[in-house]
Amino acid sequence: MLGGRLRLVIGERDLTLAPGEAAEFDTSLPHWLGSADGGVVELLILFGLQGVRAHVRTDPHRPPQAGSRR
């Protein structure tokens, strides 16, 4: 995440990511992404051959957002 607040839904997981956080997941899983608060989101998306793992890296010190499941 570069800027804004991203809502990322991967299967049953509903996450909110802030700048500096990252998610890595198998794109064959059902997923959706968009703005978490209606504002602009700036992100970098990389596609690679290794799509078999799902990892989400968030700031461990930031409290979970309402409605987010981590």
PDB file of C-alpha atoms in Angstrom:
ATOM      1  CA  MET A   1       0.000   0.000   0.000  1.00  0.00           C
ATOM      2  CA  LEU A   2       1.298   3.389  -0.999  1.00  0.00           C
ATOM      3  CA  GLY A   3      -1.545   5.660   0.058  1.00  0.00           C
ATOM      4  CA  GLY A   4      -5.148   5.692   1.244  1.00  0.00           C
ATOM      5  CA  ARG A   5      -7.017   2.819   2.894  1.00  0.00           C
ATOM      6  CA  LEU A   6      -7.650  -0.362   0.935  1.00  0.00           C
ATOM      7  CA  ARG A   7     -10.413  -2.862   1.606  1.00  0.00           C
ATOM      8  CA  LEU A   8      -9.324  -6.311   0.467  1.00  0.00           C
ATOM      9  CA  VAL A   9     -11.684  -9.286   0.497  1.00  0.00           C
ATOM     10  CA  ILE A  10     -10.013 -12.675  -0.079  1.00  0.00           C
ATOM     11  CA  GLY A  11     -12.512 -15.505   0.161  1.00  0.00           C
ATOM     12  CA  GLU A  12     -14.033 -15.148   3.648  1.00  0.00           C
ATOM     13  CA  ARG A  13     -11.372 -12.701   4.913  1.00  0.00           C
ATOM     14  CA  ASP A  14     -12.228  -9.000   4.926  1.00  0.00           C
ATOM     15  CA  LEU A  15      -9.170  -6.821   5.549  1.00  0.00           C
ATOM     16  CA  THR A  16      -8.329  -3.129   5.689  1.00  0.00           C
ATOM     17  CA  LEU A  17      -4.773  -2.182   4.735  1.00  0.00           C
ATOM     18  CA  ALA A  18      -2.999   1.098   5.410  1.00  0.00           C
ATOM     19  CA  PRO A  19       0.088   2.607   3.737  1.00  0.00           C
ATOM     20  CA  GLY A  20       3.162   0.449   4.278  1.00  0.00           C
ATOM     21  CA  GLU A  21       1.181  -2.772   4.643  1.00  0.00           C
ATOM     22  CA  ALA A  22       1.164  -5.562   2.061  1.00  0.00           C
ATOM     23  CA  ALA A  23      -0.852  -8.599   1.039  1.00  0.00           C
ATOM     24  CA  GLU A  24       0.289 -11.599  -0.971  1.00  0.00           C
ATOM     25  CA  PHE A  25      -2.278 -14.180  -2.020  1.00  0.00           C
ATOM     26  CA  ASP A  26      -3.196 -16.761  -4.631  1.00  0.00           C
ATOM     27  CA  THR A  27      -5.145 -14.844  -7.272  1.00  0.00           C
ATOM     28  CA  SER A  28      -7.130 -17.972  -8.123  1.00  0.00           C
ATOM     29  CA  LEU A  29      -8.981 -17.364  -4.827  1.00  0.00           C
ATOM     30  CA  PRO A  30     -12.097 -15.196  -5.119  1.00  0.00           C
ATOM     31  CA  HIS A  31     -11.008 -11.652  -4.266  1.00  0.00           C
ATOM     32  CA  TRP A  32     -12.104  -8.019  -4.463  1.00  0.00           C
ATOM     33  CA  LEU A  33     -10.369  -4.756  -3.664  1.00  0.00           C
ATOM     34  CA  GLY A  34     -11.457  -1.155  -3.399  1.00  0.00           C
ATOM     35  CA  SER A  35     -11.388   1.917  -1.208  1.00  0.00           C
ATOM     36  CA  ALA A  36     -12.124   1.244   2.467  1.00  0.00           C
ATOM     37  CA  ASP A  37     -13.443   4.763   3.076  1.00  0.00           C
ATOM     38  CA  GLY A  38     -14.455   6.146  -0.329  1.00  0.00           C
ATOM     39  CA  GLY A  39     -11.153   7.980  -0.735  1.00  0.00           C
ATOM     40  CA  VAL A  40      -8.363   7.533  -3.246  1.00  0.00           C
ATOM     41  CA  VAL A  41      -6.216   4.414  -2.915  1.00  0.00           C
ATOM     42  CA  GLU A  42      -2.711   4.146  -4.329  1.00  0.00           C
ATOM     43  CA  LEU A  43      -1.229   0.666  -4.488  1.00  0.00           C
ATOM     44  CA  LEU A  44       1.337  -1.367  -6.332  1.00  0.00           C
ATOM     45  CA  ILE A  45       0.275  -4.756  -7.694  1.00  0.00           C
ATOM     46  CA  LEU A  46       2.863  -7.348  -8.712  1.00  0.00           C
ATOM     47  CA  PHE A  47       2.006 -10.615 -10.403  1.00  0.00           C
ATOM     48  CA  GLY A  48       4.356 -13.571 -10.176  1.00  0.00           C
ATOM     49  CA  LEU A  49       4.502 -17.267 -10.936  1.00  0.00           C
ATOM     50  CA  GLN A  50       4.268 -18.236  -7.262  1.00  0.00           C
ATOM     51  CA  GLY A  51       0.598 -17.803  -6.427  1.00  0.00           C
ATOM     52  CA  VAL A  52       0.181 -20.789  -4.141  1.00  0.00           C
ATOM     53  CA  ARG A  53       0.654 -18.998  -0.813  1.00  0.00           C
ATOM     54  CA  ALA A  54      -1.542 -16.452   0.924  1.00  0.00           C
ATOM     55  CA  HIS A  55       0.250 -14.008   3.231  1.00  0.00           C
ATOM     56  CA  VAL A  56      -0.977 -10.752   4.658  1.00  0.00           C
ATOM     57  CA  ARG A  57       1.501  -8.446   6.340  1.00  0.00           C
ATOM     58  CA  THR A  58       0.018  -5.623   8.369  1.00  0.00           C
ATOM     59  CA  ASP A  59       1.300  -3.351  11.100  1.00  0.00           C
ATOM     60  CA  PRO A  60       1.101  -5.486  14.281  1.00  0.00           C
ATOM     61  CA  HIS A  61       0.761  -2.339  16.411  1.00  0.00           C
ATOM     62  CA  ARG A  62      -2.269  -0.902  14.568  1.00  0.00           C
ATOM     63  CA  PRO A  63      -5.570  -1.937  16.183  1.00  0.00           C
ATOM     64  CA  PRO A  64      -7.987  -3.893  13.945  1.00  0.00           C
ATOM     65  CA  GLN A  65     -10.595  -1.809  12.125  1.00  0.00           C
ATOM     66  CA  ALA A  66     -14.285  -2.357  12.830  1.00  0.00           C
ATOM     67  CA  GLY A  67     -15.571  -5.136  10.602  1.00  0.00           C
ATOM     68  CA  SER A  68     -12.070  -6.430   9.770  1.00  0.00           C
ATOM     69  CA  ARG A  69     -11.094  -9.990  10.470  1.00  0.00           C
ATOM     70  CA  ARG A  70      -7.354 -10.604  10.787  1.00  0.00           C
TER      71      ARG A  70
END
